[in-house]
CSV table of C-alpha atoms and ligand atoms in Angstrom, one decimal:
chain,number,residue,atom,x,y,z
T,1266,UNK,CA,3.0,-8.6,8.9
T,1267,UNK,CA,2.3,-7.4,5.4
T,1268,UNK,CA,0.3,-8.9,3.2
T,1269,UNK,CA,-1.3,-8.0,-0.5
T,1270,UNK,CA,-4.7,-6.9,1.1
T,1271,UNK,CA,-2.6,-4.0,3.0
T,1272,UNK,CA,-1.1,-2.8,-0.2
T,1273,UNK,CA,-4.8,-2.6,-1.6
T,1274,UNK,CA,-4.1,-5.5,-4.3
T,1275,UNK,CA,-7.4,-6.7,-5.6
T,1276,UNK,CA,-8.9,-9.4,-3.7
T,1277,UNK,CA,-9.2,-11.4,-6.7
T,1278,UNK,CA,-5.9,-11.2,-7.4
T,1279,UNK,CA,-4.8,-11.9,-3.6
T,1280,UNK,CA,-6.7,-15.1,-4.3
T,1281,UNK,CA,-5.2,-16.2,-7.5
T,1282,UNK,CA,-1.6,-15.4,-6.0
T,1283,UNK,CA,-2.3,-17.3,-3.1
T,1284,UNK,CA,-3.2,-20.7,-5.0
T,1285,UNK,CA,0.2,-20.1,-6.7
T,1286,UNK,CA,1.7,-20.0,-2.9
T,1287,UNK,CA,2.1,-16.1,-3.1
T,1288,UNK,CA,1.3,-14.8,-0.3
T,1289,UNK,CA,3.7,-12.4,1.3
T,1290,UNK,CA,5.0,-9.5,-0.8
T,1291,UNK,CA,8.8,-8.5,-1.5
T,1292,UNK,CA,9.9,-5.7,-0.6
T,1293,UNK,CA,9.9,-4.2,-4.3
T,1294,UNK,CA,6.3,-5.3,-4.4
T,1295,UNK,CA,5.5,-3.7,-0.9
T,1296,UNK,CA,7.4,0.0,-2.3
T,1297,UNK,CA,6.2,-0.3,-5.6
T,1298,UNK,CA,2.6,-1.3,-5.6
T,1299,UNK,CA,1.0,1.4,-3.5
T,1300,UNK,CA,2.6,3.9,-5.2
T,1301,UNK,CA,1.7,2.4,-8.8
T,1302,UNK,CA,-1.9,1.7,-8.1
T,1303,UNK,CA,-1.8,5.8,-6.9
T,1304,UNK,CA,-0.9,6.6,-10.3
T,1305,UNK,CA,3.0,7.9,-9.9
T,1306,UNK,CA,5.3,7.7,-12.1
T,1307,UNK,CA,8.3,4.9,-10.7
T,1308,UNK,CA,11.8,4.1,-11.4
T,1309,UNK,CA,12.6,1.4,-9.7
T,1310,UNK,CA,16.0,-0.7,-9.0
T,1311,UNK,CA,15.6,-4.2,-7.5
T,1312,UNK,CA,18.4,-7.5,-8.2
T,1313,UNK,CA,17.2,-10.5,-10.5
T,1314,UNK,CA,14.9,-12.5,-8.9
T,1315,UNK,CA,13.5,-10.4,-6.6
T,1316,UNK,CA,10.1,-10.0,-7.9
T,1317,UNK,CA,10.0,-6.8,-10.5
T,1318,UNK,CA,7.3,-8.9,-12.6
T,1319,UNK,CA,4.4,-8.3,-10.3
T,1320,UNK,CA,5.8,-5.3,-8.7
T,1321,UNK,CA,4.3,-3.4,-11.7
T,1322,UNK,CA,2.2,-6.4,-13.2
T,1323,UNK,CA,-0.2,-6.3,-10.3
T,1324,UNK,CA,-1.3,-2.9,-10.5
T,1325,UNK,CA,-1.1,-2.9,-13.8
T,1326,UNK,CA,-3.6,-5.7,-14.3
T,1327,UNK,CA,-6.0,-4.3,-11.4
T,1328,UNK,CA,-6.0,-0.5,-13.1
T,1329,UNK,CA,-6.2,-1.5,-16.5
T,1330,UNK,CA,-9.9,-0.9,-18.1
T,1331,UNK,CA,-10.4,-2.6,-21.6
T,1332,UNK,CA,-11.6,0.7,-23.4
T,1333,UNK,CA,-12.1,-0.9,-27.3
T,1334,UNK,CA,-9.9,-2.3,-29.4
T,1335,UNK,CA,-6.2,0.4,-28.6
T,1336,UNK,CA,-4.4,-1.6,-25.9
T,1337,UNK,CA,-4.1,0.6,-22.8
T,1338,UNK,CA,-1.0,-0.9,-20.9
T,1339,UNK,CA,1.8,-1.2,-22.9
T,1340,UNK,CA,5.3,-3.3,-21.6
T,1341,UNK,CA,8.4,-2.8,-23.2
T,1342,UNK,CA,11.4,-6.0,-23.0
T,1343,UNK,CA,14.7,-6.5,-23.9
T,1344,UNK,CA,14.0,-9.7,-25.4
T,1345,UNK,CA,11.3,-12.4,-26.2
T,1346,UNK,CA,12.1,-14.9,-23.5
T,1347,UNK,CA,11.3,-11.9,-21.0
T,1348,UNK,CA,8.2,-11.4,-23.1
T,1349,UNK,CA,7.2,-14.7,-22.4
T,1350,UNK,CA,8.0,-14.8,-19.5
T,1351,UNK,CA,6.2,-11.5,-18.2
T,1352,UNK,CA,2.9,-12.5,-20.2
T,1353,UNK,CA,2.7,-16.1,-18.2
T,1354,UNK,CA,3.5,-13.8,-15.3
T,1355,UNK,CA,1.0,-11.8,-15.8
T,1356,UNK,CA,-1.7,-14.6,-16.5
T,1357,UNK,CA,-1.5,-16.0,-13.6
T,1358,UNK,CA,-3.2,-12.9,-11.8
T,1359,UNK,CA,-5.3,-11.9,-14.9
T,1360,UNK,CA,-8.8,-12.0,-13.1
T,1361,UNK,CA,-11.1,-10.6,-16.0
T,1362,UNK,CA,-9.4,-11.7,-18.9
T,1363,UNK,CA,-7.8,-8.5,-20.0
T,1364,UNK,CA,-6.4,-9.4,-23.8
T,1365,UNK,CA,-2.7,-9.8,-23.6
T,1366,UNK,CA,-0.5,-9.6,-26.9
T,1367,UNK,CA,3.1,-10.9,-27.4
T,1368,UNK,CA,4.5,-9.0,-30.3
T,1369,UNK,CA,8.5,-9.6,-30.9
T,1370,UNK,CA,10.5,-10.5,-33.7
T,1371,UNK,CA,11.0,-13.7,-35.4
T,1372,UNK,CA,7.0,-14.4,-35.2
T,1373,UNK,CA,4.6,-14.2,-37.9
T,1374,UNK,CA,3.8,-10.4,-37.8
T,1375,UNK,CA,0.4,-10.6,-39.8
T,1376,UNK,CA,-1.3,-12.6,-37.4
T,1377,UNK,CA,0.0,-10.3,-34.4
T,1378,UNK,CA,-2.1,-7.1,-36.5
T,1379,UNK,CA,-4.9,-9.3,-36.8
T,1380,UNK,CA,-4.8,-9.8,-33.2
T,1381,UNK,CA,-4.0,-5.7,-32.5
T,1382,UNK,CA,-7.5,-5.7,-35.4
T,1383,UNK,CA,-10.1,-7.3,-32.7
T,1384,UNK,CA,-8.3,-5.6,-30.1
T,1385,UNK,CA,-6.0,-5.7,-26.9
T,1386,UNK,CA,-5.8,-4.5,-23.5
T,1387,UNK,CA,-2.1,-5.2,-23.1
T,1388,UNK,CA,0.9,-5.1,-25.4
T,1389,UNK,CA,3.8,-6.8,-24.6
T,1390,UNK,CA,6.8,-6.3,-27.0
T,1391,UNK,CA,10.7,-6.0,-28.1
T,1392,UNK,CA,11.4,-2.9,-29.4
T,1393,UNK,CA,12.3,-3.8,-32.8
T,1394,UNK,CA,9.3,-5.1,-33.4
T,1395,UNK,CA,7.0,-2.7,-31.8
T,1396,UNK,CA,9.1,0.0,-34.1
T,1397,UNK,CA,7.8,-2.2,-36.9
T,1398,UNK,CA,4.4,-2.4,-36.1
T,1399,UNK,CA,4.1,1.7,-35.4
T,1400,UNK,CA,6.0,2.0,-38.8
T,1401,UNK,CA,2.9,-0.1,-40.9
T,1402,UNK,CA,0.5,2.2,-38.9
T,1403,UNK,CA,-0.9,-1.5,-37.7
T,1404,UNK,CA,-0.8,-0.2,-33.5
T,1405,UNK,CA,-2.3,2.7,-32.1
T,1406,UNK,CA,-0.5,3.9,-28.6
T,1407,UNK,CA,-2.6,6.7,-27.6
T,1408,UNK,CA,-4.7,5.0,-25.2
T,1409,UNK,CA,-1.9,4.3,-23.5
T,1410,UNK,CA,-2.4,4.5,-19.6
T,1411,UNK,CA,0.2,3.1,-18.6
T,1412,UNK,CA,3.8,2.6,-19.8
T,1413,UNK,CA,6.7,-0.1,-18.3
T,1414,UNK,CA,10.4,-0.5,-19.6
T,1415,UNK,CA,11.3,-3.7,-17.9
T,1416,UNK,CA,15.3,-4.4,-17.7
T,1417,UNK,CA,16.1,-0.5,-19.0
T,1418,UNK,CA,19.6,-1.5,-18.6
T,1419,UNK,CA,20.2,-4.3,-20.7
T,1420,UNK,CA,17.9,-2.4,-23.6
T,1421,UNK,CA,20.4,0.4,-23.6
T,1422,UNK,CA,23.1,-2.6,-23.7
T,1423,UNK,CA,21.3,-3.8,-26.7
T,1424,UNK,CA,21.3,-0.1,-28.3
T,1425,UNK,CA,17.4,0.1,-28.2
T,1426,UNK,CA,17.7,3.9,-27.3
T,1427,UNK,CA,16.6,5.1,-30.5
T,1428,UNK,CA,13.6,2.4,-30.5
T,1429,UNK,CA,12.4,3.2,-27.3
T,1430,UNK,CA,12.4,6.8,-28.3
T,1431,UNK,CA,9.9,6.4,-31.6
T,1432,UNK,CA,7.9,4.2,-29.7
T,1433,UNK,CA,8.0,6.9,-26.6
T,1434,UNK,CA,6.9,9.5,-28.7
T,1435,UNK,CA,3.9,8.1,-30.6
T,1436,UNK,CA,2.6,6.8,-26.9
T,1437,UNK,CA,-0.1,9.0,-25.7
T,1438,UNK,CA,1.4,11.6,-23.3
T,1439,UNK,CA,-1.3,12.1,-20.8
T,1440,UNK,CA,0.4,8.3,-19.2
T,1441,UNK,CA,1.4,6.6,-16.1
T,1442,UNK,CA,5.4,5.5,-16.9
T,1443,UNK,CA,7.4,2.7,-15.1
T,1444,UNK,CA,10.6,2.4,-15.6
T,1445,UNK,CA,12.4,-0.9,-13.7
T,1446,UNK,CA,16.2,-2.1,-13.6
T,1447,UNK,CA,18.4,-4.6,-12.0
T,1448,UNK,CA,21.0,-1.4,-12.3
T,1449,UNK,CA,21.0,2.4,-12.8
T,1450,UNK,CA,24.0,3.9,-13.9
T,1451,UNK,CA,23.8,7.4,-15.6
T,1452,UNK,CA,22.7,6.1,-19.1
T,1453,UNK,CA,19.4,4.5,-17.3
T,1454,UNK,CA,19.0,7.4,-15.1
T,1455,UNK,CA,19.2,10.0,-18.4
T,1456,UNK,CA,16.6,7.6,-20.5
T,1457,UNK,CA,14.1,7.2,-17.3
T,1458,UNK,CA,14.3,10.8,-16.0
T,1459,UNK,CA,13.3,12.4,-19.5
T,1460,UNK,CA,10.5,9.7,-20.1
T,1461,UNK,CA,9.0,10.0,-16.2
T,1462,UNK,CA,7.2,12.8,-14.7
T,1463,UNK,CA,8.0,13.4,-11.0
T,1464,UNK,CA,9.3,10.3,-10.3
T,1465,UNK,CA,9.2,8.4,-7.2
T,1466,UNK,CA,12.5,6.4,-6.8
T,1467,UNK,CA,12.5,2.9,-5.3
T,1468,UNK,CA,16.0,1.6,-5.1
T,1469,UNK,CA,15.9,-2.2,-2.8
T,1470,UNK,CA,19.4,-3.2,-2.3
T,1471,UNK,CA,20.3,-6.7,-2.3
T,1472,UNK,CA,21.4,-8.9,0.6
T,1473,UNK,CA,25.3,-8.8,-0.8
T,1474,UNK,CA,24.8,-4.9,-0.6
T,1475,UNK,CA,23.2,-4.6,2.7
T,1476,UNK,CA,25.8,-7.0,4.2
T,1477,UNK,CA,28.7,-5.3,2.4
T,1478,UNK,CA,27.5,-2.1,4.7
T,1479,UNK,CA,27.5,-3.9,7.9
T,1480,UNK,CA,31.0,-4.3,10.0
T,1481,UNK,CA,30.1,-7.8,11.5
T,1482,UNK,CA,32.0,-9.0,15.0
T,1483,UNK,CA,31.4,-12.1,16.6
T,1484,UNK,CA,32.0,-12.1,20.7
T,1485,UNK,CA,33.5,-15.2,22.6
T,1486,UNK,CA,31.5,-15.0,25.7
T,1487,UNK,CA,29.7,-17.6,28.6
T,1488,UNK,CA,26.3,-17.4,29.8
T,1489,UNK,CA,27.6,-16.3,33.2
T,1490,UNK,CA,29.6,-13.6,31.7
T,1491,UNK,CA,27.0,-12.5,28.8
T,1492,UNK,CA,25.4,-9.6,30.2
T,1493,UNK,CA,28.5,-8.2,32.3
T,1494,UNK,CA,29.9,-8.2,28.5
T,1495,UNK,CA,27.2,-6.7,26.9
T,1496,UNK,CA,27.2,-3.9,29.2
T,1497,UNK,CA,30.8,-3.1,28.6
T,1498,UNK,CA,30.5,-3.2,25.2
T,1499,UNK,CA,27.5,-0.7,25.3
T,1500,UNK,CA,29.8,1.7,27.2
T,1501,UNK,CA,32.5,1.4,24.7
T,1502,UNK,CA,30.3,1.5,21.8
T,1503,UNK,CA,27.8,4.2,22.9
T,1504,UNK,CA,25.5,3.7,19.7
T,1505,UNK,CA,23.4,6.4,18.5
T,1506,UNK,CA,20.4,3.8,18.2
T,1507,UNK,CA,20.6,-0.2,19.0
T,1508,UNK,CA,18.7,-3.1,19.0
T,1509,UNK,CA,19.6,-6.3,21.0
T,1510,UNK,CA,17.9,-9.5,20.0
T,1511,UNK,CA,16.6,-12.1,22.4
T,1512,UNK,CA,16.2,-15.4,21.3
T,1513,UNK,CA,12.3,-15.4,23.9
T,1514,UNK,CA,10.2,-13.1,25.0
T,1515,UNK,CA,11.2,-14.4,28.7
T,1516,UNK,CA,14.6,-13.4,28.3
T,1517,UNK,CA,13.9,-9.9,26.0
T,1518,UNK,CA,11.8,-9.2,29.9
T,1519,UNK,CA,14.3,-9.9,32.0
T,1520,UNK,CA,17.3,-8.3,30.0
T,1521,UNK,CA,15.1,-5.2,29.2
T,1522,UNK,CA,14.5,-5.1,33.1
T,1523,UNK,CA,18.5,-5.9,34.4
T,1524,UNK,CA,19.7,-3.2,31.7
T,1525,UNK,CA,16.6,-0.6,33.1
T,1526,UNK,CA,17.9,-1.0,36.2
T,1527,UNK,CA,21.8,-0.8,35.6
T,1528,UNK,CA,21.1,2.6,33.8
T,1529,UNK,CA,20.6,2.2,30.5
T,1530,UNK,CA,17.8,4.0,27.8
T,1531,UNK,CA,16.0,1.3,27.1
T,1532,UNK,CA,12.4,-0.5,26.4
T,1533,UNK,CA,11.0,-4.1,25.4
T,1534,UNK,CA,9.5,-5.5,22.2
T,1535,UNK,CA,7.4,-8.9,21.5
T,1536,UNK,CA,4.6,-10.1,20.3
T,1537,UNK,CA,2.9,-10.3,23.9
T,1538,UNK,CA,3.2,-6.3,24.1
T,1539,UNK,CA,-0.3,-5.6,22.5
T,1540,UNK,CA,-0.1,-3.8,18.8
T,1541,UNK,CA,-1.3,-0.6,19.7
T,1542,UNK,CA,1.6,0.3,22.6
T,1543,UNK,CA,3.7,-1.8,20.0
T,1544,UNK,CA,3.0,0.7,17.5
T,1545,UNK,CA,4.0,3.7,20.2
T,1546,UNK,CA,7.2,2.0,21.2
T,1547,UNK,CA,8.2,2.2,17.5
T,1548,UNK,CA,7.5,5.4,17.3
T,1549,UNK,CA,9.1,6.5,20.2
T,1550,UNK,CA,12.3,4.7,19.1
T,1551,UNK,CA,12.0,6.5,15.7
T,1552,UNK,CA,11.9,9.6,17.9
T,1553,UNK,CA,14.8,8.6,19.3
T,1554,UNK,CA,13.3,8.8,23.0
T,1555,UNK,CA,15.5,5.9,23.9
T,1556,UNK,CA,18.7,4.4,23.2
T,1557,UNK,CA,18.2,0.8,23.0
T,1558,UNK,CA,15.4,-1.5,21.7
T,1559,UNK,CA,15.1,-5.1,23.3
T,1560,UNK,CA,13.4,-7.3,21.1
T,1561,UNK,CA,12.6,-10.8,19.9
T,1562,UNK,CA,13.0,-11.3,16.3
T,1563,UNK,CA,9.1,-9.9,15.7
T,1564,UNK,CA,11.4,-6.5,15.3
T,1565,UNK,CA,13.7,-8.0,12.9
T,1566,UNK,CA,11.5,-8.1,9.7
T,1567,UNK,CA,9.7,-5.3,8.3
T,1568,UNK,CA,11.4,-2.6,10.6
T,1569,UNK,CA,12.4,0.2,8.6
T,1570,UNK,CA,14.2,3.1,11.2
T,1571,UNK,CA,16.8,4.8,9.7
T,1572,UNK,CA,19.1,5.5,12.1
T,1573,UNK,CA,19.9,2.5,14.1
T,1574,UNK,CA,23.6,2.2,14.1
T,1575,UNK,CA,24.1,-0.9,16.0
T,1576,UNK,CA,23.0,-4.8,16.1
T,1577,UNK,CA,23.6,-6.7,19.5
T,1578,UNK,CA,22.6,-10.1,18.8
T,1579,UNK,CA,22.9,-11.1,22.5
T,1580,UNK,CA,21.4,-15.0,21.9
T,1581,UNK,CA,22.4,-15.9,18.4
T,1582,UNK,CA,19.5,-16.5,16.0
T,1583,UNK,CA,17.9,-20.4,14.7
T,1584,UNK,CA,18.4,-20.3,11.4
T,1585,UNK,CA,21.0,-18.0,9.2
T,1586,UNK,CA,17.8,-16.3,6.8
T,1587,UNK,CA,16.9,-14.4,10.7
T,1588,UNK,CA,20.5,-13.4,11.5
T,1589,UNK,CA,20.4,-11.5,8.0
T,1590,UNK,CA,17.3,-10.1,8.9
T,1591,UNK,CA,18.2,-9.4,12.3
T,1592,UNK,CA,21.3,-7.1,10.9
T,1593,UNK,CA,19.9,-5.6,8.0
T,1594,UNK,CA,17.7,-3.4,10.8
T,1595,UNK,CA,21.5,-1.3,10.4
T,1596,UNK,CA,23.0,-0.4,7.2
T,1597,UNK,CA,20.1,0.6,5.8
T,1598,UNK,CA,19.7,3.2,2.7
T,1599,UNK,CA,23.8,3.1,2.1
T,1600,UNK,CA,24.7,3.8,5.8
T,1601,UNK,CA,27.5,1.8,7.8
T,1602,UNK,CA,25.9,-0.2,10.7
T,1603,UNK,CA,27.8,-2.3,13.2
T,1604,UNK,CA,26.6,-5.4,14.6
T,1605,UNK,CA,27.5,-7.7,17.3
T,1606,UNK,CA,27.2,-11.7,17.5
T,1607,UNK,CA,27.1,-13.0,21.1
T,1608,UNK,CA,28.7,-16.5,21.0
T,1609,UNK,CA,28.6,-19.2,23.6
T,1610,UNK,CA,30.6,-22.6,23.4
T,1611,UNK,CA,27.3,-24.4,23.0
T,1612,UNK,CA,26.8,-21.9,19.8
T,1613,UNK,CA,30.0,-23.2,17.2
T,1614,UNK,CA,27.3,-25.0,15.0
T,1615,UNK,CA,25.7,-22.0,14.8
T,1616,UNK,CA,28.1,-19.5,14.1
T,1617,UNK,CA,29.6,-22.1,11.3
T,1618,UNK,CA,26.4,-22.1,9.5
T,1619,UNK,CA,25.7,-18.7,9.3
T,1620,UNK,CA,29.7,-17.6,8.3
T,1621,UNK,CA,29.6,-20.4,5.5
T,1622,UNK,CA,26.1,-18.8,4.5
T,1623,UNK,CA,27.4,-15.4,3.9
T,1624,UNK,CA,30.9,-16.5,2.7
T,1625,UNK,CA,33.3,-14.8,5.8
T,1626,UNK,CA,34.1,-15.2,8.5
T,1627,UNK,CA,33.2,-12.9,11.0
T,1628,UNK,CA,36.2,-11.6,13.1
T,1629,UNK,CA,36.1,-11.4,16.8
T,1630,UNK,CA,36.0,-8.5,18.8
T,1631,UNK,CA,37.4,-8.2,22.3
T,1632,UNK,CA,35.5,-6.6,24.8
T,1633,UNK,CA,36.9,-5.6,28.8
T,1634,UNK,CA,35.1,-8.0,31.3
T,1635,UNK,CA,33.8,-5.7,33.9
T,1636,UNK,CA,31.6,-7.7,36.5
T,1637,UNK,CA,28.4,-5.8,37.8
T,1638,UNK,CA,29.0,-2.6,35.2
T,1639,UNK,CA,26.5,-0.1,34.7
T,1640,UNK,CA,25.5,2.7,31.9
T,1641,UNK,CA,27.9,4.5,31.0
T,1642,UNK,CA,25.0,7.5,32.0
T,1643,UNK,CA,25.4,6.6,35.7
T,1644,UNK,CA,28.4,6.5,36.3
T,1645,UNK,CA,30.1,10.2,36.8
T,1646,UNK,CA,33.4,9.2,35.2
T,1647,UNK,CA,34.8,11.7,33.2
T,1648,UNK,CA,36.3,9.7,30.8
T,1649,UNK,CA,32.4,9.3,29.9
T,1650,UNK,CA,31.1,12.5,29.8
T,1651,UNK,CA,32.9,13.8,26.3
T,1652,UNK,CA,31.1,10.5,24.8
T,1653,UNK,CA,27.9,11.5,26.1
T,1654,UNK,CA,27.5,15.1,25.3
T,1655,UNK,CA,28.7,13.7,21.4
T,1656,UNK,CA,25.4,11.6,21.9
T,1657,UNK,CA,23.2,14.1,23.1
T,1658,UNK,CA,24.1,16.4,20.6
T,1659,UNK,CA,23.8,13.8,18.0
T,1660,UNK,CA,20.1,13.1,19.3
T,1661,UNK,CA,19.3,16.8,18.6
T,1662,UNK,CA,20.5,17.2,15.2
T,1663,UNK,CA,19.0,13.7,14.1
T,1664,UNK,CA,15.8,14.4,15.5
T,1665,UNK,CA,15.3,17.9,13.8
T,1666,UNK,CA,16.2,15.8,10.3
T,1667,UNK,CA,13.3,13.7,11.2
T,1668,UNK,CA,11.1,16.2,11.9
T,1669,UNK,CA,11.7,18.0,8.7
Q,1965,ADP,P1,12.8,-10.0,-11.2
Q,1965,ADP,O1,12.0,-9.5,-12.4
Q,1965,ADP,O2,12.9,-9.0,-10.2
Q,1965,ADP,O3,14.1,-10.6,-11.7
Q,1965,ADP,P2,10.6,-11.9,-11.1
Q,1965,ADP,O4,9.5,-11.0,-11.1
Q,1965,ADP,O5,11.0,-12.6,-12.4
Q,1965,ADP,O6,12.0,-11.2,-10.6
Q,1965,ADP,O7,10.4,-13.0,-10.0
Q,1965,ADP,C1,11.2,-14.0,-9.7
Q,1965,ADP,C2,10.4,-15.2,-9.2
Q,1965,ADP,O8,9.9,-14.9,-7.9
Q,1965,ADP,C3,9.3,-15.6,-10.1
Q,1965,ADP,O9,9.3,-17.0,-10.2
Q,1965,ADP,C4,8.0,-15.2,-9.3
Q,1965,ADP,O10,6.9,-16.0,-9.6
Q,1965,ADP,C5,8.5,-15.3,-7.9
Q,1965,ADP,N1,7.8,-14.3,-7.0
Q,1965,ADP,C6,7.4,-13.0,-7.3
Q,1965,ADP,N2,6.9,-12.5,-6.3
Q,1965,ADP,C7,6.8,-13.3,-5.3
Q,1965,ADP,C8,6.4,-13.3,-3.9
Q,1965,ADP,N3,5.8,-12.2,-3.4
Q,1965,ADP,N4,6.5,-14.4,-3.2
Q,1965,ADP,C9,7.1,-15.5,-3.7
Q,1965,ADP,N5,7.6,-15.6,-5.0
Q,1965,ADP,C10,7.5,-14.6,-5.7
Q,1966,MG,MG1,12.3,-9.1,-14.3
């Protein structure tokens, strides 16, 4: 699982987050860190809430050297709650007592350039008032290091273009720049493409986004007739790449093994398999040397593989949070993914929580009862084989995108 201390955070600072009960990143911290504390250049596009704050304010307050009295990180908001806001943010993970400075509008300004006087390591400030400051020649920017515009979006609402721009172009140029937004329409994309250098782009999607990509069916099934079903619906659905979700590692073995020996592509996952042939599975599946993953829900987190086009959750999940997890392994990066709900009488509770959780409800798909049916690869129907040479080819072409 990923923690701070694999993303290189500061040990210090892994300490301080964990007292606040911080202790797993978010996925905009887990893009956005590595790549900030290597000293690129980010725009990055994440929804409210899900943790922008440290995504830059951790590297920032790890990199940051106090070189005199300039301040050497320098944090551009929309407004002065946000100010407020990041600075408390920011405190809670300030080890060596770097010296932060609010500056925004509607505060005493002479005290703020006696402050800037005895110096600062970090500047956090609207843009009106940061204008005002360059303008009376009370800030210095060119020890600027590093640069963030948090919420671009709503400072171009605001019509800070111009502000940003004076305060840009007295910054020193030889800088690390951030630029982070709930949004990016072409407006943001213009301001943080001509204030970045070589970019790396980190767009997170929310959970109404990923979901929106994902054509969700629920199948009415018994335990007698589960697996018969699932083997239809393989056949008729011949996905590119799949995972089926067990609800225990007893049942992700003995499904893995039934569906082996029926014909199909396929090979196990838990957290009994030992990490290092764990780690070779995955990459085989990347690969796309086989068809169909079996897994408990240890693959359901974390597991980036573009590519897999289809969610069988054979045994429905505990709790709604792992059902979204489970199918947001499809739809990833802007693709359409398909997923599958198995559903047994004994599951209704279930299945009522998790379609009153993501506000639909999930339609039902039909699928032909065959008793005892095997892969579609063994059997020498022809009604097969034009589905399975589309596959094969498919395999070929994606495989020489990966390997690109
Ligand atoms: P954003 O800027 O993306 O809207 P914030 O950075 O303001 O989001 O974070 C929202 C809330 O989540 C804050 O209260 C913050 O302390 C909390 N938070 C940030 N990172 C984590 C994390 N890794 N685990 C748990 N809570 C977090
Ligand atoms: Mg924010």
């Amino acid at each position: 699982m990923n923690n701070f201390n694999e993303l290189k955070v500061n040990k210090n600072i892994v300490e301080l987050l964990a007292k606040k009960g911080i202790k797993e990143p978010t996925e905009i911290q887990t893009e956005a860190i590595p790549v900030i504390l290597n000293d690129k250049d980010v725009i990055g596009q994440a929804s409210t809430g899900s943790g922008k704050t440290f995504a830059f304010g951790i590297p920032l307050i790890q990199k940051i050297k106090t070189v005199g009295k300039d301040p050497s990180g320098l944090i551009i908001v929309p407004t002065r709650e946000l100010a407020i806001q990041i600075a408390d943010e920011l405190e809670k993970i300030n080890f060596e007592n770097k010296k932060i400075l609010l500056t925004y509008g509607g505060r005493e300004i002479a005290g703020q350039i006696e402050n800037l006087k005895t110096g600062v390591d970090i500047v956090i400030g609207t843009p009106g008032r940061l204008v005002d400051l360059i303008e009376r020649k009370a800030i210095n920017l060119l020890k600027i290091k590093t640069l963030i515009l948090d919420e671009v979006d709503q400072m171009l609402l605001m019509g800070f273009r111009n502000e940003i721009d004076k305060i840009i172009e007295v910054c020193n140029r030889k800088r690390q720049t951030l630029c982070f937004s709930a949004t990016i329409d072409s407006t943001v994309k213009k301001m943080a493409y001509r204030i970045t250098k070589e970019p790396v782009n980190i767009v997170i999607e929310s959970k109404e986004n990923k979901l929106a990509n994902i054509n969700q069916y629920v199948i009415k099934t018994s335990d007698r007739r589960k697996l018969d079903t699932l083997c239809s619906l393989l056949n008729e659905t011949n996905p590119f790449m799949g995972i089926i979700f067990c609800r225990t590692k007893v049942r992700v073995d003995s499904l893995e093994e039934e569906l082996s020996a029926r014909g199909y592509s396929c090979q196990k996952l838990h957290s009994d398999i030992p990490q290092a042939k764990r780690e070779k599975i995955m990459k085989a599946f990347k690969d796309v040397e086989f068809q169909f993953l079996v897994a408990t829900d240890v693959a359901a987190r974390g597991v980036d593989i573009t590519g897999v086009t289809h969610i069988f959750n054979y045994d429905i999940t505990e709790d709604v949070e792992s059902y979204i997890h489970r199918i947001g392994r499809t739809g990833r990066a802007g693709e359409k993914g398909d997923s599958y709900l198995f559903v047994t009488d004994r599951n209704t509770e279930m299945l009522i929580d998790i379609q009153k959780q993501i506000k639909m409800n999930i339609p039902e798909k039909e699928v032909e009862y065959i008793s005892g049916v095997m892969s579609a690869l063994e059997l020498p129907k022809k009604k097969y084989n034009k589905k399975i040479n589309a596959r094969t080819k498919n395999i070929e072409e994606q495989k020489k995108r990966y390997r690109q």
